[in-house]
CSV table of C-alpha atoms and ligand atoms in Angstrom, one decimal:
chain,number,residue,atom,x,y,z
A,1,MET,CA,105.9,188.5,60.2
A,2,GLY,CA,103.9,186.8,57.5
A,3,GLU,CA,103.4,190.0,55.5
A,4,GLU,CA,107.1,190.8,55.8
A,5,LEU,CA,107.9,187.5,54.1
A,6,LEU,CA,105.3,187.8,51.4
A,7,ARG,CA,106.9,191.0,50.1
A,8,PHE,CA,109.8,188.8,49.0
A,9,VAL,CA,107.8,186.5,46.8
A,10,ASP,CA,109.1,187.4,43.4
A,11,GLU,CA,106.6,186.5,40.6
A,12,GLY,CA,109.0,187.5,37.8
A,13,TYR,CA,111.5,185.0,39.1
A,14,GLY,CA,109.0,182.2,39.2
A,15,VAL,CA,107.7,182.9,35.6
A,16,HIS,CA,111.2,183.1,34.3
A,17,LEU,CA,112.1,179.8,36.0
A,18,LEU,CA,109.0,178.1,34.8
A,19,ARG,CA,109.8,179.1,31.2
A,20,GLU,CA,113.3,177.8,31.5
A,21,MET,CA,112.1,174.5,32.9
A,22,VAL,CA,109.6,173.9,30.1
A,23,ARG,CA,112.5,174.4,27.7
A,24,ILE,CA,114.4,171.5,29.3
A,25,PRO,CA,112.8,168.3,28.2
A,26,SER,CA,112.5,165.9,31.1
A,27,VAL,CA,110.3,163.1,29.8
A,28,VAL,CA,110.4,160.2,32.2
A,29,GLY,CA,113.8,158.5,32.1
A,30,GLU,CA,115.5,161.7,30.9
A,31,GLU,CA,115.5,163.9,34.0
A,32,ARG,CA,119.2,164.5,34.3
A,33,GLU,CA,119.4,167.9,32.7
A,34,LEU,CA,116.5,169.3,34.7
A,35,ALA,CA,118.0,167.9,37.9
A,36,GLU,CA,121.4,169.6,37.2
A,37,PHE,CA,119.6,172.9,36.3
A,38,LEU,CA,117.7,172.9,39.5
A,39,GLU,CA,120.8,172.0,41.5
A,40,GLY,CA,122.5,175.1,40.2
A,41,GLU,CA,119.4,177.2,40.9
A,42,LEU,CA,119.1,176.0,44.5
A,43,GLN,CA,122.8,176.5,45.2
A,44,GLY,CA,122.2,180.1,44.0
A,45,LEU,CA,119.5,180.5,46.6
A,46,GLY,CA,121.9,179.4,49.3
A,47,PHE,CA,121.0,175.7,49.7
A,48,LYS,CA,123.4,172.8,50.2
A,49,THR,CA,122.7,170.5,47.3
A,50,ARG,CA,123.6,167.1,46.0
A,51,LEU,CA,122.5,164.8,43.3
A,52,GLN,CA,121.3,161.3,44.3
A,53,TRP,CA,121.8,158.8,41.5
A,54,VAL,CA,118.7,156.6,41.4
A,55,GLU,CA,119.7,154.8,38.2
A,56,GLU,CA,122.4,155.5,35.7
A,57,GLY,CA,121.8,158.9,34.2
A,58,ARG,CA,118.8,159.6,36.5
A,59,PRO,CA,119.5,161.7,39.5
A,60,ASN,CA,117.2,163.2,42.2
A,61,VAL,CA,118.2,166.6,43.3
A,62,ILE,CA,118.3,167.2,47.1
A,63,ALA,CA,118.7,170.6,48.6
A,64,LEU,CA,118.8,171.4,52.3
A,65,HIS,CA,119.1,174.5,54.4
A,66,ARG,CA,119.6,173.9,58.2
A,67,PHE,CA,118.7,176.9,60.4
A,68,SER,CA,119.0,175.0,63.7
A,69,GLU,CA,117.7,172.0,65.6
A,70,GLY,CA,114.1,171.4,65.0
A,71,ARG,CA,111.6,170.1,62.5
A,72,THR,CA,112.3,169.3,58.9
A,73,LEU,CA,109.9,170.4,56.2
A,74,MET,CA,110.5,168.9,52.7
A,75,PHE,CA,109.1,170.5,49.6
A,76,ASN,CA,109.0,168.1,46.7
A,77,GLY,CA,108.4,168.0,43.0
A,78,HIS,CA,108.8,165.3,40.3
A,79,LEU,CA,111.2,166.2,37.5
A,80,ASP,CA,109.7,164.0,34.9
A,81,THR,CA,106.8,164.6,32.5
A,82,VAL,CA,104.9,162.1,30.5
A,83,PRO,CA,106.0,161.7,26.8
A,84,VAL,CA,104.8,164.0,24.1
A,85,CYS,CA,101.4,162.8,22.8
A,86,GLU,CA,99.6,163.6,19.6
A,87,GLY,CA,97.6,166.8,19.2
A,88,TRP,CA,100.0,169.6,20.4
A,89,GLU,CA,99.2,172.9,18.6
A,90,THR,CA,102.5,174.4,19.8
A,91,ASP,CA,106.0,173.1,20.4
A,92,PRO,CA,105.6,171.3,23.8
A,93,PHE,CA,109.2,172.3,24.7
A,94,GLU,CA,108.7,176.0,24.0
A,95,PRO,CA,106.7,178.0,26.6
A,96,VAL,CA,103.9,179.9,24.9
A,97,GLU,CA,101.9,182.5,26.8
A,98,ARG,CA,98.3,183.2,25.8
A,99,GLU,CA,95.6,184.8,27.8
A,100,GLY,CA,97.2,184.2,31.2
A,101,ARG,CA,98.0,180.6,30.4
A,102,LEU,CA,101.5,179.2,29.9
A,103,TYR,CA,101.5,176.3,27.5
A,104,GLY,CA,104.1,173.6,27.4
A,105,LEU,CA,104.7,170.0,28.4
A,106,GLY,CA,104.9,169.7,32.2
A,107,SER,CA,103.8,173.3,32.7
A,108,CYS,CA,101.0,172.1,35.0
A,109,ASP,CA,102.2,168.6,36.0
A,110,MET,CA,104.4,169.9,37.6
A,111,LYS,CA,107.0,172.4,36.6
A,112,GLY,CA,104.5,175.1,37.7
A,113,GLY,CA,104.5,173.6,41.1
A,114,ILE,CA,108.3,173.5,41.3
A,115,ALA,CA,108.5,177.1,40.2
A,116,SER,CA,106.1,178.2,42.9
A,117,ILE,CA,108.1,176.2,45.5
A,118,LEU,CA,111.4,177.8,44.4
A,119,MET,CA,109.7,181.2,44.6
A,120,ALA,CA,108.8,180.5,48.2
A,121,LEU,CA,112.3,179.2,49.0
A,122,LYS,CA,113.8,182.2,47.5
A,123,ALA,CA,111.5,184.5,49.5
A,124,ILE,CA,112.5,182.8,52.7
A,125,MET,CA,116.2,183.0,51.9
A,126,ASP,CA,116.0,186.6,50.6
A,127,SER,CA,114.1,187.8,53.7
A,128,GLY,CA,116.9,186.6,55.9
A,129,MET,CA,114.5,185.3,58.5
A,130,GLU,CA,115.8,182.9,61.0
A,131,LEU,CA,113.6,179.8,61.2
A,132,ARG,CA,114.0,176.7,63.3
A,133,GLY,CA,114.9,173.3,61.9
A,134,THR,CA,115.6,172.4,58.3
A,135,LEU,CA,114.0,173.5,55.0
A,136,ALA,CA,114.5,171.0,52.2
A,137,PHE,CA,113.6,170.5,48.5
A,138,THR,CA,113.7,167.3,46.6
A,139,GLY,CA,113.2,167.0,42.9
A,140,VAL,CA,112.7,163.3,42.1
A,141,VAL,CA,112.7,161.2,39.0
A,142,GLY,CA,110.1,158.8,37.7
A,143,GLU,CA,106.8,159.8,39.4
A,144,GLU,CA,104.9,159.2,36.2
A,145,ALA,CA,106.1,155.5,36.2
A,146,TYR,CA,107.4,153.6,39.3
A,147,SER,CA,108.2,156.4,41.8
A,148,LYS,CA,111.8,155.1,42.1
A,149,GLY,CA,112.9,158.6,42.8
A,150,ALA,CA,110.6,159.1,45.8
A,151,ARG,CA,111.5,155.7,47.2
A,152,ALA,CA,115.2,156.6,47.0
A,153,ILE,CA,114.5,159.7,49.1
A,154,LEU,CA,113.2,157.4,51.9
A,155,GLU,CA,116.8,156.0,52.0
A,156,THR,CA,118.2,159.5,52.9
A,157,GLU,CA,118.1,161.6,56.0
A,158,LEU,CA,114.9,163.0,54.7
A,159,ALA,CA,113.1,159.8,55.5
A,160,LYS,CA,112.8,161.4,58.9
A,161,ALA,CA,111.2,164.6,57.6
A,162,ASP,CA,108.3,165.8,59.8
A,163,ALA,CA,106.1,166.8,56.9
A,164,ALA,CA,106.2,167.1,53.1
A,165,ILE,CA,104.4,169.3,50.6
A,166,ILE,CA,104.3,168.2,46.9
A,167,GLY,CA,103.8,170.8,44.2
A,168,GLU,CA,101.2,168.8,42.3
A,169,PRO,CA,98.4,170.9,40.8
A,170,TYR,CA,95.9,170.6,43.6
A,171,THR,CA,94.5,174.1,44.2
A,172,GLU,CA,91.2,174.3,46.0
A,173,VAL,CA,90.5,170.7,47.0
A,174,ILE,CA,93.4,169.2,48.8
A,175,PRO,CA,93.8,165.5,49.5
A,176,LEU,CA,94.1,164.3,53.1
A,177,GLY,CA,94.4,160.8,51.9
A,178,ILE,CA,95.0,159.0,48.6
A,179,SER,CA,94.0,155.6,47.4
A,180,GLY,CA,96.5,152.9,46.7
A,181,LYS,CA,96.9,150.7,43.7
A,182,ILE,CA,97.8,147.3,42.5
A,183,LEU,CA,98.5,146.0,39.0
A,184,TYR,CA,97.1,142.6,38.3
A,185,GLU,CA,98.7,140.3,35.8
A,186,LEU,CA,96.5,137.5,34.7
A,187,ILE,CA,98.1,134.6,32.7
A,188,VAL,CA,95.3,132.7,30.9
A,189,LYS,CA,96.5,129.3,29.8
A,190,GLY,CA,94.3,127.5,27.2
A,191,ARG,CA,95.1,124.7,24.7
A,192,SER,CA,96.0,125.2,21.1
A,193,ALA,CA,94.3,123.4,18.2
A,194,HIS,CA,93.7,124.0,14.5
A,195,GLY,CA,91.7,127.2,14.2
A,196,PHE,CA,89.1,125.4,12.0
A,197,ARG,CA,88.4,123.0,14.9
A,198,PRO,CA,88.1,125.5,17.8
A,199,GLU,CA,86.1,123.0,19.9
A,200,MET,CA,89.3,120.9,20.1
A,201,GLY,CA,91.2,123.6,21.9
A,202,ILE,CA,90.7,126.1,24.7
A,203,ASN,CA,90.8,129.7,23.4
A,204,ALA,CA,92.9,131.7,25.9
A,205,ILE,CA,91.8,135.1,24.4
A,206,GLU,CA,88.1,134.3,24.5
A,207,GLU,CA,88.5,133.0,28.1
A,208,ALA,CA,90.3,136.2,29.1
A,209,ALA,CA,87.5,138.2,27.5
A,210,LYS,CA,85.0,136.5,29.8
A,211,ILE,CA,87.0,137.7,32.8
A,212,LEU,CA,87.2,141.3,31.4
A,213,THR,CA,83.5,141.5,30.8
A,214,SER,CA,82.9,140.4,34.4
A,215,LEU,CA,85.1,142.9,36.2
A,216,ASP,CA,82.0,144.7,37.4
A,217,ARG,CA,81.5,141.7,39.7
A,218,LEU,CA,84.7,142.3,41.6
A,219,ARG,CA,83.8,143.3,45.2
A,220,LEU,CA,85.6,146.6,45.3
A,221,GLY,CA,86.0,147.7,48.9
A,222,THR,CA,84.2,150.8,50.1
A,223,HIS,CA,85.5,153.3,52.6
A,224,PRO,CA,83.6,156.0,54.5
A,225,ARG,CA,85.8,158.8,53.2
A,226,PHE,CA,87.2,157.5,49.9
A,227,GLY,CA,84.1,155.7,48.6
A,228,ARG,CA,84.9,152.8,46.2
A,229,GLY,CA,88.0,152.0,44.3
A,230,ASN,CA,87.9,151.1,40.6
A,231,VAL,CA,89.4,148.8,38.0
A,232,CYS,CA,90.7,149.5,34.5
A,233,THR,CA,92.1,147.0,32.0
A,234,LEU,CA,95.4,148.5,30.7
A,235,LYS,CA,96.8,145.8,28.4
A,236,ILE,CA,96.0,142.5,26.7
A,237,GLU,CA,98.2,140.4,24.6
A,238,GLY,CA,97.9,137.0,23.0
A,239,GLY,CA,97.6,135.1,19.8
A,240,TYR,CA,100.0,134.5,17.0
A,241,LYS,CA,103.2,136.3,16.4
A,242,ARG,CA,103.0,135.6,12.7
A,243,TYR,CA,99.6,135.0,11.1
A,244,SER,CA,98.4,131.4,11.6
A,245,VAL,CA,95.0,129.7,12.1
A,246,VAL,CA,95.7,128.4,15.6
A,247,VAL,CA,93.6,128.5,18.7
A,248,PRO,CA,95.6,130.8,21.0
A,249,ASP,CA,96.8,128.9,24.0
A,250,ARG,CA,98.0,131.9,26.0
A,251,CYS,CA,96.8,135.4,26.9
A,252,ARG,CA,98.2,137.9,29.3
A,253,VAL,CA,96.2,140.8,30.8
A,254,GLU,CA,97.1,143.7,33.0
A,255,ILE,CA,94.5,145.4,35.1
A,256,ASN,CA,94.9,148.4,37.3
A,257,ARG,CA,92.9,148.5,40.6
A,258,LEU,CA,92.7,151.4,42.9
A,259,ILE,CA,92.3,150.3,46.5
A,260,VAL,CA,91.1,152.1,49.6
A,261,PRO,CA,92.4,151.7,53.2
A,262,GLY,CA,91.4,148.3,54.4
A,263,GLU,CA,92.2,146.6,51.1
A,264,SER,CA,95.6,145.0,50.4
A,265,VAL,CA,97.4,143.0,47.7
A,266,GLU,CA,96.1,139.9,49.4
A,267,THR,CA,92.5,140.9,49.5
A,268,ALA,CA,92.5,142.1,45.9
A,269,VAL,CA,94.2,138.9,44.6
A,270,GLU,CA,91.7,136.8,46.6
A,271,ASP,CA,88.8,138.8,45.1
A,272,MET,CA,90.1,138.2,41.6
A,273,ARG,CA,90.5,134.5,42.2
A,274,ARG,CA,86.9,134.3,43.6
A,275,LEU,CA,85.6,136.0,40.5
A,276,ILE,CA,87.5,133.8,38.1
A,277,GLY,CA,86.4,130.7,40.1
A,278,GLU,CA,82.7,131.7,39.7
A,279,LEU,CA,83.1,132.0,35.9
A,280,GLY,CA,83.7,128.3,35.4
A,281,LEU,CA,86.3,128.8,32.7
A,282,ARG,CA,88.0,126.0,30.9
A,283,ALA,CA,91.3,127.7,30.8
A,284,GLU,CA,93.7,127.8,33.8
A,285,VAL,CA,94.3,131.3,35.1
A,286,GLU,CA,97.2,132.4,37.1
A,287,VAL,CA,96.6,135.6,39.1
A,288,ARG,CA,99.7,137.7,40.0
A,289,THR,CA,100.5,141.2,40.7
A,290,LYS,CA,103.5,143.2,39.4
A,291,PRO,CA,105.1,146.6,40.3
A,292,PRO,CA,104.2,149.3,40.8
A,293,TYR,CA,102.3,148.8,44.0
A,294,TYR,CA,101.2,151.8,46.0
A,295,GLU,CA,100.0,151.9,49.6
A,296,PRO,CA,96.9,153.9,50.3
A,297,PHE,CA,97.0,156.5,53.2
A,298,GLU,CA,94.9,158.9,55.1
A,299,MET,CA,95.9,161.7,57.5
A,300,SER,CA,94.3,163.2,60.5
A,301,PRO,CA,93.1,166.8,60.1
A,302,GLU,CA,94.9,167.3,63.4
A,303,GLU,CA,98.4,166.8,61.9
A,304,PRO,CA,100.5,169.9,62.7
A,305,ILE,CA,101.3,170.4,59.0
A,306,VAL,CA,97.6,170.3,58.1
A,307,LYS,CA,96.8,173.0,60.8
A,308,VAL,CA,99.5,175.4,59.7
A,309,PHE,CA,98.8,174.8,56.0
A,310,THR,CA,95.1,175.6,56.7
A,311,GLU,CA,96.0,178.9,58.4
A,312,ALA,CA,98.4,179.9,55.6
A,313,TYR,CA,95.9,179.0,52.9
A,314,GLU,CA,93.2,181.1,54.5
A,315,GLU,CA,95.5,184.1,55.0
A,316,VAL,CA,96.3,184.1,51.3
A,317,ARG,CA,93.1,182.9,49.7
A,318,GLY,CA,90.6,184.3,52.2
A,319,VAL,CA,88.9,180.9,52.4
A,320,LYS,CA,89.8,177.6,54.1
A,321,PRO,CA,91.0,174.8,51.8
A,322,ARG,CA,88.5,172.0,51.2
A,323,PHE,CA,90.0,168.7,52.0
A,324,HIS,CA,89.0,165.4,50.5
A,325,TYR,CA,90.1,161.8,50.0
A,326,SER,CA,91.2,161.2,46.4
A,327,LEU,CA,91.2,158.2,44.1
A,328,SER,CA,94.6,158.8,42.4
A,329,ILE,CA,98.3,158.1,42.9
A,330,THR,CA,101.2,160.5,43.6
A,331,ASP,CA,104.5,160.3,45.3
A,332,ALA,CA,102.6,161.0,48.5
A,333,ASN,CA,101.8,157.3,48.4
A,334,VAL,CA,105.5,156.7,48.9
A,335,PHE,CA,106.3,159.5,51.4
A,336,ALA,CA,103.1,159.1,53.5
A,337,GLY,CA,101.9,155.5,52.6
A,338,GLU,CA,105.3,153.9,53.0
A,339,GLY,CA,107.4,156.5,54.8
A,340,GLY,CA,104.8,157.7,57.3
A,341,ILE,CA,105.6,161.4,56.5
A,342,PRO,CA,102.4,163.5,56.6
A,343,THR,CA,102.2,164.9,53.1
A,344,LEU,CA,100.1,167.6,51.5
A,345,HIS,CA,99.8,168.8,47.9
A,346,LEU,CA,99.6,172.3,46.5
A,347,GLY,CA,100.4,173.6,43.1
A,348,PRO,CA,99.2,176.2,40.6
A,349,GLY,CA,96.2,175.1,38.6
A,350,GLY,CA,95.9,174.5,34.9
A,351,GLY,CA,94.7,171.9,32.6
A,352,GLY,CA,95.6,169.2,30.1
A,353,ALA,CA,97.9,167.1,32.3
A,354,HIS,CA,98.8,163.9,30.4
A,355,GLN,CA,97.1,165.4,27.3
A,356,PRO,CA,98.1,167.7,24.5
A,357,ASN,CA,98.2,171.5,25.0
A,358,GLU,CA,98.9,171.3,28.7
A,359,PHE,CA,98.9,174.7,30.4
A,360,VAL,CA,99.2,176.4,33.8
A,361,HIS,CA,97.4,179.5,35.0
A,362,LEU,CA,100.2,182.1,35.5
A,363,GLU,CA,98.1,184.1,38.0
A,364,ASP,CA,98.1,181.1,40.3
A,365,LEU,CA,101.9,181.0,40.7
A,366,LYS,CA,102.1,183.8,43.2
A,367,PRO,CA,99.3,183.0,45.6
A,368,THR,CA,100.4,179.3,45.6
A,369,SER,CA,104.0,180.4,46.4
A,370,MET,CA,102.8,182.6,49.2
A,371,ILE,CA,100.9,179.7,50.8
A,372,HIS,CA,104.1,177.6,50.4
A,373,ALA,CA,106.2,180.3,52.1
A,374,LEU,CA,103.8,181.0,54.9
A,375,THR,CA,103.3,177.3,55.6
A,376,ALA,CA,107.1,176.9,55.9
A,377,GLU,CA,107.4,179.9,58.2
A,378,LYS,CA,104.7,178.6,60.5
A,379,PHE,CA,105.9,175.0,60.5
A,380,LEU,CA,109.5,175.9,61.2
A,381,LYS,CA,108.8,178.4,63.9
B,401,LIG,ZN1,102.4,165.0,38.6
């Protein structure tokens, strides 16, 4: 049966679709046009579709095809890309093919993944095969920022999906678990004084600097499969608005921390408080966290979706996928971490995600799509 289905995987359709998607800008916050485009495309494939408005002007696209009673498999992709950054050698919104690579913003992260998923959905529909259960696709807004789109999916009937596959560009090494993250916000409160008499005040920026140079003393949790999390200072602000020689009395810092299973917001905040306590600062420091928060998760290799995915992968690639536990964040933190839906990732490989000159390997589209299609066939049998 598998081979029969694979004959319907139409590479030309996928490449054409990918080119069209690159031409539709969908920088985070501006996903509407791509959502509407994909809704039309999925209707054309025979899916029942709707837009789910997550915020004004920002819809998710939801597409369902119910064969019968049974399991639900949700394919998923995020519609948004990061903003254009410096250094592009081509127009980021014009697909350019060179030596088997297709360049364009979002080509790898993750319009290529969406294209390979739609190729698989088209193959299943074109083959006319009768599966059991429901095949679904969701295209969601805002993965690159707060995952509001993915959270909105958990408010629909798809919260009960039995498994999900996200088209993120994981090709050979597939996560069976992903770290979580918290964002610390430290408010450092000093005391102002004339800048020529610094000893009379408490310099909030200098006190904040002592914390930042001591972050290696945080007790990052370790986990047998994930290893250790990490920390990264993302932002610091403080000091005068308009030039003045005043000891700054306030400084605000944001620090990202990836956490592994076993750690939580509470343990991470406690750890930061302990560190600050040990530094003997003169400033008062308030330790808070702010959104987005992501829950870590890990899956058993015995999950039904993992088993059928492994078979499908091996049938197409001739080798088993390698599984690992990844320090990163994707919408799987929402689907699996919060929603309890076993979630895998597979998408065509490429390079330059979140950088200039992003590209996807075109030759990867077809095998990726074949694995998507076979996984669906096996899971909905
Ligand atoms: Zn992505």
